[in-house]
Coordinates of C-alpha atoms in Angstrom, one line a residue:
M1 CA 0.1 -0.1 0.3
E2 CA 1.3 3.3 -0.8
V3 CA 1.3 6.5 1.0
L4 CA -2.0 8.9 0.2
S5 CA -1.3 11.5 -2.6
C6 CA -2.5 14.1 0.5
G7 CA 0.7 12.7 2.5
C8 CA -1.2 10.9 4.9
V9 CA -0.7 7.3 6.0
P10 CA -3.1 4.5 6.7
G11 CA -3.7 4.6 10.4
R12 CA -2.0 7.3 12.6
S13 CA 1.7 8.6 12.6
R14 CA 4.0 8.0 15.4
K15 CA 3.7 11.4 16.7
G16 CA 0.0 11.7 16.1
R17 CA -0.4 8.5 18.2
R18 CA 2.0 9.3 20.8
L19 CA 0.0 12.8 21.0
Q20 CA -3.4 11.1 21.3
Q21 CA -1.7 8.2 24.0
I22 CA -0.6 11.4 25.9
K23 CA -4.0 12.9 25.8
D24 CA -5.9 10.0 26.9
E25 CA -3.3 9.1 29.7
L26 CA -4.5 12.9 31.3
V27 CA -7.7 12.0 30.5
E28 CA -7.1 9.0 32.5
V29 CA -5.5 10.7 35.0
T30 CA -8.0 13.6 35.5
Q31 CA -10.9 10.6 36.0
E32 CA -8.7 8.9 38.2
M33 CA -8.4 12.2 40.4
E34 CA -12.2 12.6 40.6
N35 CA -12.8 9.3 41.5
L36 CA -10.7 9.8 44.1
D37 CA -12.9 12.8 45.7
I38 CA -15.6 10.8 45.0
T39 CA -14.2 7.2 46.7
E40 CA -12.4 8.9 49.9
G41 CA -13.4 6.7 52.5
I42 CA -16.0 4.3 50.8
S43 CA -16.0 0.9 50.3
T44 CA -18.1 -0.3 47.5
P45 CA -18.7 -4.1 47.3
G46 CA -18.2 -5.6 43.8
L47 CA -16.3 -2.9 42.3
H48 CA -12.4 -3.2 40.9
D49 CA -9.4 -2.9 43.7
E50 CA -9.1 0.7 42.1
K51 CA -12.2 1.7 42.6
Q52 CA -12.9 -0.2 46.0
N53 CA -9.7 1.5 47.8
P54 CA -8.5 5.5 47.3
K55 CA -5.1 4.1 47.8
S56 CA -4.8 1.8 44.7
S57 CA -6.5 4.3 42.9
T58 CA -3.7 7.1 43.8
L59 CA -1.1 4.7 43.4
L60 CA -2.4 4.0 39.8
V61 CA -2.9 8.2 38.9
G62 CA 1.2 8.2 40.6
K63 CA 2.5 5.6 38.0
K64 CA 0.4 7.2 35.3
K65 CA 1.8 11.1 36.2
F66 CA 5.2 9.0 36.5
N67 CA 5.1 7.6 32.9
M68 CA 4.6 11.2 31.8
D69 CA 6.9 13.4 33.9
P70 CA 9.2 10.7 36.3
K71 CA 10.2 14.0 38.7
K72 CA 6.4 14.7 39.1
G73 CA 5.2 11.8 39.6
L74 CA 7.1 10.4 42.4
E75 CA 6.3 14.4 43.9
Y76 CA 2.8 12.7 43.9
L77 CA 3.2 9.5 45.2
I78 CA 5.6 11.5 48.5
E79 CA 2.7 13.7 48.6
N80 CA 0.3 10.9 49.1
E81 CA 2.4 8.9 51.2
L82 CA 2.7 5.9 49.3
L83 CA 6.4 6.7 49.0
K84 CA 9.0 7.6 50.8
N85 CA 11.2 10.1 50.4
N86 CA 14.8 8.3 50.3
P87 CA 16.7 6.7 47.9
D88 CA 15.9 3.0 48.9
D89 CA 12.3 3.5 49.0
I90 CA 12.3 4.9 45.1
A91 CA 14.9 2.4 44.3
E92 CA 12.6 -0.4 45.2
F93 CA 9.5 1.1 43.6
L94 CA 11.4 1.4 40.1
F95 CA 13.0 -1.8 40.3
K96 CA 9.6 -3.5 40.7
G97 CA 8.8 -1.4 37.9
E98 CA 5.1 -2.8 37.8
G99 CA 3.0 -0.3 35.3
L100 CA 6.1 1.9 34.7
N101 CA 7.7 3.1 31.5
K102 CA 11.1 1.8 31.4
R103 CA 12.3 4.6 29.1
A104 CA 10.8 6.7 31.8
I105 CA 12.8 4.7 34.8
G106 CA 16.0 5.0 32.6
D107 CA 16.0 8.8 32.0
Y108 CA 15.2 9.3 35.9
L109 CA 18.0 7.4 37.0
G110 CA 20.3 8.6 34.4
E111 CA 20.1 12.2 35.9
R112 CA 22.9 14.4 37.4
N113 CA 22.3 15.6 40.6
D114 CA 23.2 13.7 44.3
F115 CA 19.9 12.3 45.1
N116 CA 19.2 10.7 41.7
I117 CA 22.6 9.0 41.9
K118 CA 22.0 7.6 45.2
V119 CA 18.7 6.4 43.5
L120 CA 20.5 5.0 40.8
K121 CA 23.3 3.1 43.0
A122 CA 20.8 1.4 45.1
F123 CA 18.5 0.7 42.0
V124 CA 21.6 -1.2 41.0
N125 CA 22.6 -2.9 44.4
L126 CA 18.7 -4.4 44.1
H127 CA 20.2 -6.7 41.1
E128 CA 21.8 -10.0 42.0
F129 CA 24.7 -11.0 39.7
S130 CA 26.6 -13.3 42.2
D131 CA 28.1 -16.4 40.0
M132 CA 26.9 -14.8 36.4
L133 CA 28.7 -14.6 33.3
I134 CA 29.0 -11.0 32.4
V135 CA 26.6 -11.2 29.4
Q136 CA 23.9 -12.5 31.4
A137 CA 24.1 -10.2 34.0
L138 CA 24.0 -7.3 31.7
R139 CA 21.2 -8.7 29.8
Q140 CA 19.3 -8.9 33.3
F141 CA 20.5 -4.8 33.9
L142 CA 19.9 -3.8 30.5
W143 CA 15.9 -5.0 30.7
S144 CA 15.1 -3.3 33.7
F145 CA 15.2 -0.1 32.1
R146 CA 16.0 2.0 28.9
L147 CA 19.3 3.2 28.7
P148 CA 18.9 7.1 27.8
G149 CA 20.5 9.0 24.9
E150 CA 23.2 11.2 26.5
A151 CA 26.7 9.4 27.0
Q152 CA 27.1 11.2 30.3
K153 CA 24.1 9.4 32.0
I154 CA 25.6 6.4 30.1
D155 CA 28.9 6.2 31.6
R156 CA 27.1 6.8 35.1
M157 CA 24.7 3.8 35.1
M158 CA 27.5 1.4 33.3
E159 CA 29.9 2.6 35.9
C160 CA 27.5 1.8 38.6
F161 CA 26.9 -1.8 36.8
A162 CA 31.1 -2.4 37.1
E163 CA 30.8 -1.8 40.3
R164 CA 28.0 -3.9 41.4
Y165 CA 29.2 -6.9 39.5
C166 CA 32.9 -6.6 40.4
E167 CA 31.4 -5.9 44.0
L168 CA 29.6 -10.0 43.6
N169 CA 32.3 -11.3 41.4
P170 CA 35.4 -10.0 42.9
E171 CA 37.7 -12.4 41.3
H172 CA 36.8 -12.0 37.5
F173 CA 38.1 -8.9 36.8
S174 CA 41.4 -6.6 38.0
S175 CA 39.2 -3.4 38.2
T176 CA 35.8 -2.0 37.7
D177 CA 37.3 -0.1 34.4
T178 CA 38.1 -3.7 33.0
C179 CA 34.3 -4.5 33.8
Y180 CA 33.2 -1.2 32.7
V181 CA 35.4 -1.6 29.2
L182 CA 34.1 -5.4 28.6
S183 CA 30.5 -3.9 29.1
F184 CA 30.6 -1.9 26.4
A185 CA 32.3 -4.1 24.1
I186 CA 30.0 -6.8 24.8
I187 CA 27.5 -3.6 23.8
M188 CA 29.3 -2.8 20.6
L189 CA 29.9 -6.9 19.5
N190 CA 25.9 -7.1 19.9
T191 CA 25.3 -4.3 17.1
S192 CA 28.0 -5.2 15.1
L193 CA 26.7 -8.9 15.2
H194 CA 22.7 -7.8 14.5
N195 CA 22.7 -4.5 13.1
P196 CA 22.1 -5.0 9.1
A197 CA 23.9 -1.6 8.2
V198 CA 26.9 -3.5 9.3
K199 CA 28.2 -5.8 6.7
D200 CA 31.6 -6.3 8.1
K201 CA 30.5 -8.8 10.8
P202 CA 33.5 -9.0 13.5
T203 CA 35.1 -12.7 14.5
V204 CA 35.8 -13.9 17.5
E205 CA 39.8 -13.4 17.2
R206 CA 39.3 -9.7 16.0
F207 CA 36.7 -9.6 19.4
I208 CA 39.7 -11.0 21.3
D209 CA 42.0 -8.9 20.1
M210 CA 40.1 -5.2 20.5
N211 CA 40.0 -6.5 24.3
R212 CA 43.4 -6.8 24.7
G213 CA 45.2 -5.5 27.9
I214 CA 42.1 -4.2 29.3
N215 CA 42.7 -6.4 32.6
D216 CA 44.7 -3.6 34.2
G217 CA 47.4 -4.1 31.2
K218 CA 47.0 -7.9 30.8
D219 CA 44.8 -10.4 28.9
L220 CA 41.6 -11.6 29.8
P221 CA 40.9 -15.6 29.3
P222 CA 40.4 -16.1 25.6
D223 CA 37.7 -18.7 26.7
L224 CA 35.8 -16.3 28.4
L225 CA 36.0 -14.1 25.7
T226 CA 34.9 -16.8 23.2
R227 CA 31.9 -17.4 25.7
I228 CA 30.8 -13.8 25.5
Y229 CA 31.2 -13.9 22.0
D230 CA 29.3 -17.2 21.0
N231 CA 26.3 -16.1 23.5
I232 CA 25.6 -12.4 21.5
K233 CA 25.8 -14.2 18.4
K234 CA 23.4 -16.9 19.2
E235 CA 20.8 -14.1 21.1
P236 CA 21.1 -10.5 20.6
F237 CA 20.2 -8.6 23.6
K238 CA 16.6 -8.0 23.9
I239 CA 15.3 -3.9 24.5
P240 CA 12.0 -3.6 26.9
E241 CA 9.7 -2.2 24.9
D242 CA 7.0 0.0 26.4
D243 CA 4.5 0.9 24.1
G244 CA 5.1 -1.6 21.1
D245 CA 6.0 1.3 18.5
D246 CA 10.1 1.1 18.5
L247 CA 11.2 1.8 15.4
I248 CA 14.3 -0.1 15.5
H249 CA 15.9 -2.1 18.4
T250 CA 18.9 -0.1 19.4
F251 CA 20.3 0.9 23.4
F252 CA 20.8 5.1 22.1
N253 CA 17.9 7.1 21.4
P254 CA 17.7 8.4 17.9
D255 CA 19.6 12.0 17.0
K256 CA 16.8 12.8 14.8
E257 CA 13.2 11.2 13.3
G258 CA 10.5 12.3 11.1
W259 CA 8.8 12.4 8.2
L260 CA 10.8 13.6 4.6
W261 CA 9.8 13.3 1.0
K262 CA 12.7 10.6 -0.6
Q263 CA 13.2 11.0 -4.3
G264 CA 13.4 7.6 -6.3
G265 CA 16.3 6.5 -8.3
R266 CA 15.3 5.1 -11.7
Y267 CA 11.4 6.9 -12.0
K268 CA 12.4 9.7 -9.8
T269 CA 8.9 9.6 -8.0
W270 CA 8.4 10.9 -4.3
K271 CA 7.8 8.8 -1.8
R272 CA 6.9 9.7 1.9
R273 CA 9.0 8.0 4.5
W274 CA 9.9 8.3 7.7
F275 CA 13.3 8.7 8.8
L276 CA 15.4 8.2 11.9
L277 CA 18.9 9.0 12.0
K278 CA 21.4 7.1 14.7
D279 CA 24.7 5.6 15.3
H280 CA 26.1 7.5 11.8
C281 CA 23.3 6.0 9.8
L282 CA 20.0 7.6 8.1
Y283 CA 17.1 4.8 8.3
Y284 CA 13.9 5.0 6.4
F285 CA 10.7 3.1 6.5
E286 CA 7.3 2.9 5.0
F287 CA 5.1 3.8 8.1
T288 CA 5.8 4.3 11.4
Q289 CA 5.3 1.2 12.9
D290 CA 7.2 -0.9 10.9
K291 CA 10.0 -2.9 13.0
E292 CA 12.1 -3.1 9.7
P293 CA 13.7 -0.1 7.7
K294 CA 13.1 -0.4 3.7
G295 CA 16.3 1.2 3.3
I296 CA 19.7 2.0 5.4
I297 CA 22.3 4.9 4.5
P298 CA 25.8 4.8 6.5
L299 CA 26.9 8.3 6.8
E300 CA 30.1 7.5 6.0
N301 CA 32.1 9.5 3.4
I302 CA 28.9 11.2 3.1
Q303 CA 28.7 14.8 2.4
V304 CA 25.1 16.8 2.7
R305 CA 23.9 19.9 0.6
E306 CA 20.8 22.1 0.0
A307 CA 19.2 21.0 -3.1
H308 CA 16.2 23.0 -5.7
D309 CA 13.8 20.9 -7.3
R310 CA 10.9 22.2 -9.4
D311 CA 8.5 19.7 -8.0
K312 CA 9.4 20.1 -4.4
S313 CA 10.6 22.7 -1.8
N314 CA 12.6 22.7 1.1
C315 CA 15.3 19.9 -0.5
F316 CA 18.4 18.8 0.3
E317 CA 21.0 16.1 -1.1
L318 CA 23.2 13.1 0.7
Y319 CA 26.2 12.8 -1.7
A320 CA 29.2 10.5 -1.7
A321 CA 32.4 12.6 -1.4
N322 CA 34.2 10.7 -3.9
N323 CA 31.6 10.9 -6.1
D324 CA 30.8 7.4 -6.1
V325 CA 27.8 5.0 -5.5
I326 CA 26.5 5.3 -2.0
K327 CA 27.0 2.4 0.1
A328 CA 23.9 2.0 1.1
C329 CA 21.0 -0.9 0.7
K330 CA 17.1 -1.4 0.5
T331 CA 14.9 -4.1 0.4
N332 CA 13.0 -5.0 -2.7
S333 CA 9.3 -6.3 -3.4
D334 CA 10.5 -9.8 -2.8
G335 CA 11.7 -8.6 0.7
K336 CA 15.2 -9.3 -0.2
V337 CA 18.1 -6.6 0.9
I338 CA 20.2 -5.7 -2.2
E339 CA 22.7 -2.6 -2.3
G340 CA 21.3 0.9 -3.0
K341 CA 22.9 2.3 -6.7
H342 CA 21.9 6.1 -6.0
T343 CA 25.3 8.5 -6.1
V344 CA 22.9 11.2 -4.5
Y345 CA 20.0 11.1 -2.5
R346 CA 17.3 13.7 -2.2
M347 CA 15.0 14.5 0.4
S348 CA 12.3 17.2 0.8
A349 CA 11.1 18.3 4.2
A350 CA 7.8 20.2 5.1
T351 CA 9.3 23.6 6.0
P352 CA 12.4 25.4 5.9
E353 CA 13.0 25.2 9.3
E354 CA 13.0 21.4 9.2
K355 CA 15.1 21.3 6.2
E356 CA 17.9 23.3 8.4
A357 CA 17.4 21.1 11.5
W358 CA 17.9 17.9 9.2
M359 CA 20.7 19.3 7.5
K360 CA 22.6 20.3 10.8
T361 CA 22.0 17.0 12.8
I362 CA 23.3 14.7 9.8
R363 CA 26.4 17.5 9.5
Q364 CA 27.4 16.6 13.2
S365 CA 26.8 13.2 12.8
I366 CA 28.9 12.8 10.0
K367 CA 31.6 15.4 11.6
S368 CA 31.9 13.7 15.1
D369 CA 32.0 10.8 17.4
T370 CA 29.3 11.1 20.3
P371 CA 30.7 12.1 23.4
F372 CA 30.4 8.4 24.7
Y373 CA 33.4 7.1 22.7
S374 CA 35.5 9.8 24.0
I375 CA 34.4 8.6 27.6
L376 CA 35.1 4.9 26.3
A377 CA 38.6 5.5 24.9
A378 CA 39.7 7.4 27.9
R379 CA 38.3 4.4 30.0
R380 CA 40.0 1.8 27.8
K381 CA 43.1 3.8 28.0
K382 CA 43.1 3.6 32.2
A383 CA 42.4 0.1 31.9
Q384 CA 45.6 -0.3 29.9
H385 CA 47.9 1.5 31.8
E386 CA 49.9 -0.8 33.2
K387 CA 50.8 -3.0 30.1

């Protein structure tokens, strides 16, 4: 089914559905608050627990508030004496996670202030990693929330994980830096092995080689790294989904996403596609609810420039810096992945402002690595300092 000429797609767009979801949640919260006033001190047999017990209803409202704004949700629960205002009580509430959005949990745990950091440490300490292979500990940890998109937040959360794992398994690594670096090596291995944009899949020998010297200058046992490699190759990480509407499974939030018109290669027709930029790759989907992209454009050796088109306004182009065919891939009508043959990708945005925003974000992705990689490089150097 193709995009309608009016620019609409069957069903609601992702943003439209998300907006409607927020509106629905607001209505529910308002109704629940009204019910609180009506049912305060009243017990009515035969109704559900939420209506029988004002405390249960208040808890439900607090969880909905948390999912929309974690700070306000917790304040509401504390004001209504359903939570104590201390790190341990809040951490346990988040750890149980019943009815809580895991992306909201991750955002709250990653905040940089003394209280949130204490909650994060208490949250991590609720995990039991004893006698567990590090890759299995990571699976458990990363299932309990969604990693936020900011490098500094990720750094704090993974550092806490490394400290907890080493505390429970002191014989495995020489330092928490070793555990930290290996944890991210595992995450990157997962991406390299299971991301369709990565054509050159790493071998177990390469994985062993990239982790040389990280154990305070010494090498980790090859059989340990081989077990980790085989574990990830056999089963990719599962990422918790809160709304069933994730476009692509990833540990990091996209740099930008939204609708653009894309010009076809052979016939130069325009089709509306949902674009998502992350990890130095530009993905495009037919519909926002699609789990697999129609195409992937790696931003390696790519440049972006403004373009003019007689049929569309607010255009820009991606082109290869060496004027060669862009190394991209797409899915054909039979569902097979084939290499693209574009020398130029031309897109059209809805407004001049949106065009500029896309060009700016793409240029930033082309020019620089994320701050996270600088953090990881420094930690790796520290872990190898005795070599």
